[in-house]
Coordinates of C-alpha atoms in Angstrom, one line a residue:
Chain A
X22 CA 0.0 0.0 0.0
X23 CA 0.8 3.6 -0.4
X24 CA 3.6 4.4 2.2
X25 CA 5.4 8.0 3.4
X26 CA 8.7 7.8 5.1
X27 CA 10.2 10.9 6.8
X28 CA 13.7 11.6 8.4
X29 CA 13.7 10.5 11.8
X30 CA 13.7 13.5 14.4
X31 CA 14.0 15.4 16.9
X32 CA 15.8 18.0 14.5
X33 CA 17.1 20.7 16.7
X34 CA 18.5 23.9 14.7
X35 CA 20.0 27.4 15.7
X36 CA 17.7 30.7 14.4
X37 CA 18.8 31.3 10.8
X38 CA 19.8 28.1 10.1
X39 CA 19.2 26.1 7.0
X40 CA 16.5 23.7 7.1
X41 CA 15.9 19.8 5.0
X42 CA 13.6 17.7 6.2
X43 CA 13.2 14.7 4.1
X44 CA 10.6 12.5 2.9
X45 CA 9.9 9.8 0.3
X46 CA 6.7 7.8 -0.8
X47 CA 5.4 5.1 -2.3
X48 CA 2.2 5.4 -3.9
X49 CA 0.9 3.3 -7.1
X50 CA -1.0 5.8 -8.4
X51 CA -0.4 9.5 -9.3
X52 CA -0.6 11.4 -5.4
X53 CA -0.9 14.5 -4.6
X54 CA 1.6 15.7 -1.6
X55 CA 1.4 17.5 1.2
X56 CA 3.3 18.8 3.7
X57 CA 2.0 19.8 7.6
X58 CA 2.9 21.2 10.9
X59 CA 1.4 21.0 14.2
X60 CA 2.1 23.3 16.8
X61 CA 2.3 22.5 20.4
X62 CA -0.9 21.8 21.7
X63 CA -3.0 22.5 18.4
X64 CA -4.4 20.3 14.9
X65 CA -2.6 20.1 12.1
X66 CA -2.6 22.7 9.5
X67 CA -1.5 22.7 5.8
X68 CA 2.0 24.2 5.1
X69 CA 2.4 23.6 1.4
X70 CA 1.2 21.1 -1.5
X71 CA 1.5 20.2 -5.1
X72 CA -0.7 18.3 -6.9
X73 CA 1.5 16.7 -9.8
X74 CA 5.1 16.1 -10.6
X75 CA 7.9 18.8 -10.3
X76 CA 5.3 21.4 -9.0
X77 CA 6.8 23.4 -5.9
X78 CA 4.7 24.3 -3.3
X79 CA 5.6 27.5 -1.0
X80 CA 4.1 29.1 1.7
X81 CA 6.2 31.1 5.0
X82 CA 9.3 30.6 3.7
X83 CA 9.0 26.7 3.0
X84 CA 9.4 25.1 0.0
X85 CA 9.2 21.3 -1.5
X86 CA 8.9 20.4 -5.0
X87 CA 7.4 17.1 -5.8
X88 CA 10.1 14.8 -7.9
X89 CA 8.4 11.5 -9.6
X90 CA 12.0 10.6 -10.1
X91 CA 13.3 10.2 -6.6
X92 CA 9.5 10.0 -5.3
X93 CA 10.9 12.6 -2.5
X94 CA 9.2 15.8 -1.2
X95 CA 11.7 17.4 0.7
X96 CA 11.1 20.5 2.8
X97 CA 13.3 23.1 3.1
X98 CA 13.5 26.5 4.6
X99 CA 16.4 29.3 4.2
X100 CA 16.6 30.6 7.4
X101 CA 14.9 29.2 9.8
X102 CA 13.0 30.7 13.3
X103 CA 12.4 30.2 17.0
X104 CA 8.4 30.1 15.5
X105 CA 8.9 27.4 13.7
X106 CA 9.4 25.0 16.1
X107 CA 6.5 22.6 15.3
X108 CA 6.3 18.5 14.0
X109 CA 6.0 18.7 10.8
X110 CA 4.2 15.7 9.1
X111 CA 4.1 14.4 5.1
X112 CA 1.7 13.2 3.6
X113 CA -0.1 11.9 0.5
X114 CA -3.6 10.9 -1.1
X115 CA -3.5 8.7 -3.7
X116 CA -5.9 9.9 -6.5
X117 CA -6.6 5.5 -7.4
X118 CA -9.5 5.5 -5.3
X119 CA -8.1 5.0 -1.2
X120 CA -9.5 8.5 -1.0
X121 CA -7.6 9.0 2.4
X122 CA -4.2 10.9 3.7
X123 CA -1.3 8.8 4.8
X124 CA 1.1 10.4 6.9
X125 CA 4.9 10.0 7.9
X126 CA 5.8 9.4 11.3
X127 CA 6.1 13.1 11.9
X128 CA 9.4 15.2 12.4
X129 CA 9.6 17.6 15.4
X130 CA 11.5 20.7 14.8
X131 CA 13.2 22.9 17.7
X132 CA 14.9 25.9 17.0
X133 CA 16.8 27.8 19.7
X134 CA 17.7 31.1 19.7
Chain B
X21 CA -14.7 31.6 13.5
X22 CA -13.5 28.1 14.1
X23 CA -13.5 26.4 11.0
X24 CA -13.5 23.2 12.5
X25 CA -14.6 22.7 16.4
X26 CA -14.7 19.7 18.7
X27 CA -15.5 18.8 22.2
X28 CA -14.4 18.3 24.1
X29 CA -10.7 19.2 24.2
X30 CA -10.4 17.2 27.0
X31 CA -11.5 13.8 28.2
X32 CA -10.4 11.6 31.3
X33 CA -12.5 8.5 31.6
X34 CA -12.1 5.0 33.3
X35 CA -11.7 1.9 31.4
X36 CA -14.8 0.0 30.0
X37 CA -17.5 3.3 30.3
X38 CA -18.6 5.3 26.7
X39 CA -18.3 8.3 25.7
X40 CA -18.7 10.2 22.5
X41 CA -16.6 13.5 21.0
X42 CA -18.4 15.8 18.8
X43 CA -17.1 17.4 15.4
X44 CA -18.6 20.1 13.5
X45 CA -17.4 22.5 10.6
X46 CA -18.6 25.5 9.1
X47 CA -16.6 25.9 5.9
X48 CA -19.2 23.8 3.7
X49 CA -17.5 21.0 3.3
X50 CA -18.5 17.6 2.0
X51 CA -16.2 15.5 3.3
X52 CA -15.6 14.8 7.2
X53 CA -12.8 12.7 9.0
X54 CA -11.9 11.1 12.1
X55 CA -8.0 10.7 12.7
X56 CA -6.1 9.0 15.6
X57 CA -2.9 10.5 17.0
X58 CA -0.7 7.9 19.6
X59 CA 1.8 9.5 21.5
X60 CA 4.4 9.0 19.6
X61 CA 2.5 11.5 17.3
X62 CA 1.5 9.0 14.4
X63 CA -1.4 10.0 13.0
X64 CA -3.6 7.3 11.2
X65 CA -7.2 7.6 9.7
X66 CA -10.3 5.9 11.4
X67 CA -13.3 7.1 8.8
X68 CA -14.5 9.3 6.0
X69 CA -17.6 10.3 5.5
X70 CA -18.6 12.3 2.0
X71 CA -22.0 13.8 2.5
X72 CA -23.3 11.6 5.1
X73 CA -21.9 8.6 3.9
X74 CA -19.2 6.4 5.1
X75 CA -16.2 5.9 2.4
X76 CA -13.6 5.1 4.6
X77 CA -13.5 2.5 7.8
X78 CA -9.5 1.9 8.4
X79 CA -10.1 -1.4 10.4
X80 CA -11.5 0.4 13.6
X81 CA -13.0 -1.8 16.2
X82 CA -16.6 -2.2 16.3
X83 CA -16.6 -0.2 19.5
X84 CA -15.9 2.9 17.6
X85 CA -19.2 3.9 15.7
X86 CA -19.1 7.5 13.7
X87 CA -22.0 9.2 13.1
X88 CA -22.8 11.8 10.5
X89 CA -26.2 13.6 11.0
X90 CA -25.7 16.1 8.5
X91 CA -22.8 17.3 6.4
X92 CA -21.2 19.8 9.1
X93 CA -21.1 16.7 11.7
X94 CA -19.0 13.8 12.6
X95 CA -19.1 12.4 15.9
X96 CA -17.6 9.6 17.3
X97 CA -19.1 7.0 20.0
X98 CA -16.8 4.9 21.8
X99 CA -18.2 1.9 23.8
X100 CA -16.4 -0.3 26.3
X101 CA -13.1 2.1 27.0
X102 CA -9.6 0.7 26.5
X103 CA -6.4 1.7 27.9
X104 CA -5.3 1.5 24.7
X105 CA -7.7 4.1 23.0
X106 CA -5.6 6.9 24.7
X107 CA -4.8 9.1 22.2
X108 CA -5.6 12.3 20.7
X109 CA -8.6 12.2 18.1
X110 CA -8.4 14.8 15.7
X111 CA -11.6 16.2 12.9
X112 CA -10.8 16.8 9.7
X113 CA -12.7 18.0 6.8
X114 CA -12.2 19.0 3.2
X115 CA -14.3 20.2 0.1
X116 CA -13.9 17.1 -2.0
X117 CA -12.3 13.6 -1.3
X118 CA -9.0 12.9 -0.1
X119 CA -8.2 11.3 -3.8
X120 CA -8.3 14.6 -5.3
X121 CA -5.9 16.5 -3.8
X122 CA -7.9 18.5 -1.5
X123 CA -6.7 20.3 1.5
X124 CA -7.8 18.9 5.1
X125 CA -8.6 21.0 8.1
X126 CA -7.9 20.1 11.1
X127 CA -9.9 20.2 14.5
X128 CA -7.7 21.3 18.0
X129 CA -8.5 17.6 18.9
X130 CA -9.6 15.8 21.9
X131 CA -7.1 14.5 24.9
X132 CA -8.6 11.1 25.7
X133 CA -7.1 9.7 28.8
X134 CA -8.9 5.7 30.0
X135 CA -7.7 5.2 33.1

């Protein structure tokens, strides 16, 4: 079945520090990708998607571009901030018909100051 | 407004009694879910529900029965409480189906603690 693997965590980063977190699938149909974050004591909220192959999806700073090649969606972020600390989850639905998201394990991200 | 609410945010319970979270949303949506969080923060889907009707059921124990009254509710009845159900339950809802791409909004969630 359709699978999402992240980079194990905790990641812990100084402020303005480059960010990669990584994450590969494995999906038998044609997903669409997503990437979310969780703040401490809240839901899940969307960060950034794309919907087909070698689309980039931005928002705050973060970016991933979906690659069919490597099936990877890695996120990344320039500089990073003490705000961002958060778990950060991918994820994919599979457009075959499982109508459902599958999540990674989830990657919690601390950045000190 | 809160897109999507639940309640309660909060629930401590002893083993074996029921209880039931509610889920409601007000963005219009069609399509409702019912996600499990452990405490190692996996999160794995229990149901779906697209306009009332049930598309997804993840291999959840009967004890767990959803229940969609209208389009802007999910709820979720749990009978005969295990240790094990401690987790967080989170509501989701999106526009379309899952399949298509469509972006999921997330409840706050509710603490379930069976003692």
């Amino acid at each position: 079945g359709d699978s999402v693997t992240q980079m194990e965590g905790p990641v812990t980063l100084s402020e303005e520090a480059f960010l990669t977190i990584n994450c590969t699938y494995t999906a038998t149909g044609y997903p669409s990708l997503f990437w979310y974050v969780q703040y401490p004591g809240e839901g899940l909220q969307l960060l950034l998607k794309a919907t087909k192959a070698d689309d980039k999806g931005s928002n705050k700073g973060f970016e991933a571009t979906y690659r069919k090649e490597t099936t990877s969606f890695h996120l990344e972020k320039g500089s990073v901030q003490v705000s961002d600390s958060a778990v950060y989850f991918c994820a994919l639905s599979d457009g075959g018909g499982a109508q459902k998201l599958v999540f990674g394990q989830g990657t919690r991200l601390t950045i000190n100051p | 407004d809160t897109a999507v609410s639940q309640t309660p945010k909060y629930l401590v319970t002893q083993m074996g009694n029921d209880k039931s979270i509610k889920c409601e949303q007000n963005l219009g949506h069609d399509t409702m879910y019912w996600y499990k969080q452990d405490s190692k923060k996996f999160l794995k889907i229990m149901f779906s529900y697209n306009n009332k009707e049930l598309i997804i059921n993840e291999t959840v124990p009967n004890r767990f029965s959803p229940k969609s009254p209208d389009k802007a509710h999910l709820n979720l009845h749990i009978n005969s409480l295990e240790l094990g159900d401690s987790a967080v339950y989170f509501c989701a809802s999106s526009l379309g189906l899952a399949g298509l791409g469509e972006t999921q909004y997330f409840g706050p969630g509710t603490r379930l603690l069976v003692l």
